[in-house]
Short mmCIF file of C-alpha atoms and ligand atoms in Angstrom, two decimals:
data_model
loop_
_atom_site.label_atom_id
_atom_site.label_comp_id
_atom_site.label_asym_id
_atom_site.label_seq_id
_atom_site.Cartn_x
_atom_site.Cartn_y
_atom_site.Cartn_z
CA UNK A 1 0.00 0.00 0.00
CA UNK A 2 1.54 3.42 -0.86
CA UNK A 3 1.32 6.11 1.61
CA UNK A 4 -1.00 7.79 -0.31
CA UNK A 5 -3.15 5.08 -0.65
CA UNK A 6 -3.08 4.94 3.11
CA UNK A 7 -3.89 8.64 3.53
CA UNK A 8 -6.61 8.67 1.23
CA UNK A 9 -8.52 5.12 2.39
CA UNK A 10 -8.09 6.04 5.99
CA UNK A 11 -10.91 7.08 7.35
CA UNK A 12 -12.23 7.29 11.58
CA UNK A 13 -14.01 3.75 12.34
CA UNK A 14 -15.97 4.33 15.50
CA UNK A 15 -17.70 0.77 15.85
CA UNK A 16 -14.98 -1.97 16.40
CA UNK A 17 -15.22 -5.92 16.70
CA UNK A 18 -14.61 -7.10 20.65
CA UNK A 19 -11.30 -8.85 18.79
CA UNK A 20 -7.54 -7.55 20.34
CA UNK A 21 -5.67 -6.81 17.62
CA UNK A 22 -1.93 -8.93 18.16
CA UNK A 23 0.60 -6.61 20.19
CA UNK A 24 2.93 -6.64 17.10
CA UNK A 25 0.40 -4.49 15.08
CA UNK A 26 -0.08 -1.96 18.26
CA UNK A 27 4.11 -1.95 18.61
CA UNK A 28 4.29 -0.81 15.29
CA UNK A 29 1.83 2.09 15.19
CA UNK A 30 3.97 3.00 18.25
CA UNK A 31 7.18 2.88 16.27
CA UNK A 32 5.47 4.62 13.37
CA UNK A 33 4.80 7.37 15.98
CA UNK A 34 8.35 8.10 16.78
CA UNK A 35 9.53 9.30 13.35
CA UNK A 36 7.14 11.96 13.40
CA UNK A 37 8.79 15.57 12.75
CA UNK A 38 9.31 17.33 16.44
CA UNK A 39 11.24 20.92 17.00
CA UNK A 40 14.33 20.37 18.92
CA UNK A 41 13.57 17.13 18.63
CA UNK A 42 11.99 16.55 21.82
CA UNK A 43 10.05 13.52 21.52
CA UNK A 44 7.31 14.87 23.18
CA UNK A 45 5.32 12.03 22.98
CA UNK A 46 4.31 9.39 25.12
CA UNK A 47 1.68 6.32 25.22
CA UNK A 48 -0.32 4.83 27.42
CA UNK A 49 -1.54 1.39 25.93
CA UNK A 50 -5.02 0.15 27.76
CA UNK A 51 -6.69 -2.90 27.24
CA UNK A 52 -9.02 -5.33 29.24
CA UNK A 53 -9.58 -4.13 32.49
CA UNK A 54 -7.86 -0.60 32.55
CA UNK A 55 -10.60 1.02 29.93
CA UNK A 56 -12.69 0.10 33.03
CA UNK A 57 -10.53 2.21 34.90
CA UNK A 58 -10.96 4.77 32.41
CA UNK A 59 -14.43 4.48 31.72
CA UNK A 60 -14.60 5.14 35.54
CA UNK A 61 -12.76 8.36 35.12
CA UNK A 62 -14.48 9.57 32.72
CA UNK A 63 -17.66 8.80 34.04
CA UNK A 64 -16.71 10.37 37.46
CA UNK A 65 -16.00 13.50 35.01
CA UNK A 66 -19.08 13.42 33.93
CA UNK A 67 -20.84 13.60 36.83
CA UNK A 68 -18.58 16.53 37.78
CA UNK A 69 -19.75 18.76 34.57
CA UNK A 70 -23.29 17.75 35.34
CA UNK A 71 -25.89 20.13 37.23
CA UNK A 72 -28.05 16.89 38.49
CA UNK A 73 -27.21 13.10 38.22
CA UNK A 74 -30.03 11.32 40.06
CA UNK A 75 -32.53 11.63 36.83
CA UNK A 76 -33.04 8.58 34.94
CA UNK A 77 -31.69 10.60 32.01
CA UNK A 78 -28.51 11.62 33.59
CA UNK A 79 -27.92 7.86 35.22
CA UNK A 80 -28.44 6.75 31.64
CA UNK A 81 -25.43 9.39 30.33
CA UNK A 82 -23.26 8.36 33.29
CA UNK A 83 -23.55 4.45 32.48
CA UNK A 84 -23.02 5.72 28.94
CA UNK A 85 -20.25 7.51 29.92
CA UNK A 86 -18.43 4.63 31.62
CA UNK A 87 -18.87 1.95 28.58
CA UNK A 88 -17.19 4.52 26.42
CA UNK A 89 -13.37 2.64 26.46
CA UNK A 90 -14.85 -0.35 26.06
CA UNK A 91 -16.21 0.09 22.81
CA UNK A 92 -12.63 -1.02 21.23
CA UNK A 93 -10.66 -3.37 22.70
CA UNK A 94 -7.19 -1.19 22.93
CA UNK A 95 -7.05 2.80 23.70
CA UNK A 96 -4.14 4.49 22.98
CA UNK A 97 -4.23 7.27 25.15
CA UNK A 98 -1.78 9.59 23.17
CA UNK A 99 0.23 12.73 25.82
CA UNK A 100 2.25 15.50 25.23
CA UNK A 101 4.49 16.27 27.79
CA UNK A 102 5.80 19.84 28.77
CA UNK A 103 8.30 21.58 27.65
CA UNK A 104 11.43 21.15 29.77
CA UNK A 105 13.64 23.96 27.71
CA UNK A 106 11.65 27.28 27.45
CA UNK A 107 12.59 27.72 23.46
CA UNK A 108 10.61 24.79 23.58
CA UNK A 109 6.53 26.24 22.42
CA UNK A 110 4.17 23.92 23.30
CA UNK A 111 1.78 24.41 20.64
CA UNK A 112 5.17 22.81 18.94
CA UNK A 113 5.24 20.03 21.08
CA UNK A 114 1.26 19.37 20.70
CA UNK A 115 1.87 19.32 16.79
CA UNK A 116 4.83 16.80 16.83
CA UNK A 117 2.37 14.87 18.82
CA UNK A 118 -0.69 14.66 16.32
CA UNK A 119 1.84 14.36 13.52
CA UNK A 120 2.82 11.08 15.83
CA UNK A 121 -1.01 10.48 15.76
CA UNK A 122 -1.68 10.49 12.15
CA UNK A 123 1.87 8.22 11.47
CA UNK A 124 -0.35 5.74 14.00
CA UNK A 125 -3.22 6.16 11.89
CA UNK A 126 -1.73 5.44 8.26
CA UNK A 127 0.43 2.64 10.07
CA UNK A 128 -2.91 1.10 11.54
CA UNK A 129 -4.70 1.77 7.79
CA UNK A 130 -1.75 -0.60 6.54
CA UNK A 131 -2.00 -3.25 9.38
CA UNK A 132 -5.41 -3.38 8.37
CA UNK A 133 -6.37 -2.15 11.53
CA UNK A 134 -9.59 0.34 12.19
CA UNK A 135 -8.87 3.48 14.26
CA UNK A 136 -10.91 6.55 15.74
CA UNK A 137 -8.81 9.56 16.97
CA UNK A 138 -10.85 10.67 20.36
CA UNK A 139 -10.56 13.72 22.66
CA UNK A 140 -13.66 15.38 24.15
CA UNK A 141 -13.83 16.95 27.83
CA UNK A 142 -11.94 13.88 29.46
CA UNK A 143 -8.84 14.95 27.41
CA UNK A 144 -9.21 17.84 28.87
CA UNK A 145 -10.11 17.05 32.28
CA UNK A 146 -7.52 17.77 35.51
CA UNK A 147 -8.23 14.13 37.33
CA UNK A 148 -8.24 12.29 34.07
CA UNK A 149 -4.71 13.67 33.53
CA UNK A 150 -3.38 13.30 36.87
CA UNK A 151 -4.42 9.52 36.37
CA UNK A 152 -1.80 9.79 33.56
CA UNK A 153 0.52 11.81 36.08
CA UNK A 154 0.51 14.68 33.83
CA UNK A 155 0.41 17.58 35.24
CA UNK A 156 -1.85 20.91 34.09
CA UNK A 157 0.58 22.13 31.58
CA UNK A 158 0.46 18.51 29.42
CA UNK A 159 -1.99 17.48 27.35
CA UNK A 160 -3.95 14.44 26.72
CA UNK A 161 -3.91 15.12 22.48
CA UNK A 162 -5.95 12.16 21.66
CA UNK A 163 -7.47 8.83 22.85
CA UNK A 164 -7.04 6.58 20.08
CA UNK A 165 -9.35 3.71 19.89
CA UNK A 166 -8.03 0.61 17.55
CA UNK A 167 -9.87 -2.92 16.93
CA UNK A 168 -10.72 -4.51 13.83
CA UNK A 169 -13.79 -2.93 11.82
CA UNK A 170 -16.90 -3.99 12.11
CA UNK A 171 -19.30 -1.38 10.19
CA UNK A 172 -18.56 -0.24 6.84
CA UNK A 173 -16.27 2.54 5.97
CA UNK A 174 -17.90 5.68 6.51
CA UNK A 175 -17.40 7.82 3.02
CA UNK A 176 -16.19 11.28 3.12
CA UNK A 177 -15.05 13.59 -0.14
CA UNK A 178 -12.64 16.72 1.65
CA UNK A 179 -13.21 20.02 -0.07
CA UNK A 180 -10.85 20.22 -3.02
CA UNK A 181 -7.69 21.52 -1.92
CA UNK A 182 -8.33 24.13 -4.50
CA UNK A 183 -10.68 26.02 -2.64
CA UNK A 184 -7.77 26.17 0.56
CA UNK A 185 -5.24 27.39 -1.88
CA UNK A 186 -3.16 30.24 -2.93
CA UNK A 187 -0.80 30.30 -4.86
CA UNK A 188 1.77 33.12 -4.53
CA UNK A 189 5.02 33.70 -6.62
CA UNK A 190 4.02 30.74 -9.49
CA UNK A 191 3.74 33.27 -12.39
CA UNK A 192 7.53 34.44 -12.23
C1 FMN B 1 -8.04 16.46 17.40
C2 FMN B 1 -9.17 15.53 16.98
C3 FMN B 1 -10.13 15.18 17.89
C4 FMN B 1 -11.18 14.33 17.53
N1 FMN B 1 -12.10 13.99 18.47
C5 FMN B 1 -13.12 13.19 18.14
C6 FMN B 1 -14.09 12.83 19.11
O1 FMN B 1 -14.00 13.19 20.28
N2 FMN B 1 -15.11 12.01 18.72
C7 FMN B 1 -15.22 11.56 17.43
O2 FMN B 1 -16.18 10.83 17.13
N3 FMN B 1 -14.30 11.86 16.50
C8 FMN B 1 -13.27 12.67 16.82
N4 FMN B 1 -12.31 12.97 15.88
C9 FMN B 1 -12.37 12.35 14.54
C10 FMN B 1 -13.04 13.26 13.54
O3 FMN B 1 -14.41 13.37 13.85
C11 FMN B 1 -12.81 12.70 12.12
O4 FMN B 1 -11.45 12.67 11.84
C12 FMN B 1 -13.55 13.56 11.09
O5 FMN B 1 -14.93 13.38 11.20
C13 FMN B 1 -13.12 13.24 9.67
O6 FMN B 1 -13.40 11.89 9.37
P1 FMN B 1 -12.28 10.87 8.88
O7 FMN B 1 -11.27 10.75 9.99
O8 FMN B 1 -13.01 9.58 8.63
O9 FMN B 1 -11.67 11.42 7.64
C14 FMN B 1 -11.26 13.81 16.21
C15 FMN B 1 -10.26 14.17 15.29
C16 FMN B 1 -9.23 15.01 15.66
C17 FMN B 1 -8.15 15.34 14.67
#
């Protein structure tokens, strides 16, 4: 498969068979990861790889998050969102939970940093697209939420840039046609 095969068939898969995908395929998304462009080359990326019973752990996290953000929890409605809430990791069998650390040198931007880190992501993604592998890039409040990271002993200044939910796929491939890049373009300088 050519890389631009694999950019172009990739697409977010968001309902997953209950089958792990072999450790071998998850090492080399990983590995994938680690050539991604990063200023200074900082390597600001790091993985956590959860399967079996710690999505439980984070579907508890998240749900406890949940019920932080919510004004009243005791309605059937809101017990419903909370139980929601805490199935959400299980509905692939591995999450990549994918951080960017902080900055140790202050030349070091973070916004730089947080790019390296969803280049990282999308070298996972085309790796995983090869592997035959079906991927959704997550975030949402828990990303963003202070316990959530702690549980990942980051601290306030690091981010959570994506949870990244792999399995085999089990729906068909959602289409999608981008806007031509055409209509995003300008091109300056070309007539000289
Ligand atoms: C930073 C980022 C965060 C995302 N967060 C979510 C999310 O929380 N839930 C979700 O269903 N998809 C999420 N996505 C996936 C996008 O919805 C998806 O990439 C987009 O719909 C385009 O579809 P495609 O990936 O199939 O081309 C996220 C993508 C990015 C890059």
């Amino acid at each position: 498969m050519s890389v631009f095969d694999a950019i172009r068939n990739r697409r977010s898969i968001g309902k997953v068979k209950p089958d792990r995908p072999p450790r071998e395929k998850i090492e080399r998304m990983l590995e994938a990861a680690t050539y991604a462009p990063n200023h200074y080359t900082t390597e600001p990326w790091r993985f956590f790889v959860l399967s079996g019973q710690a999505r439980e752990v984070l579907g508890e996290l998240m749900e406890k998050s949940l019920r932080h953000r919510m004004t009243e929890t005791h309605s059937e409605k809101a017990q419903a969102a909370l139980a929601k809430e805490r199935h959400k990791p299980l509905r692939a069998p591995v999450v990549i939970v994918v951080v960017s650390v902080r900055p140790e040198n202050p030349k070091i931007v973070d916004i730089e940093n947080v790019s390296a880190v969803a280049a990282a992501i999308q070298n996972m993604l085309l790796v995983a697209e090869e592997e035959g592998l079906a991927c959704i890039w997550r975030t949402g409040e828990p990303a963003r939420d202070p316990r959530i990271k702690e549980h990942f002993g980051l601290g306030p200044d690091e981010h959570i840039v994506g949870f990244i939910y792999v399995g085999y796929q089990a729906v068909p491939r959602p289409q999608r046609t981008p806007a031509p890049y055409q209509t995003k373009t300008w091109w300056l300088g070309w007539e000289e």
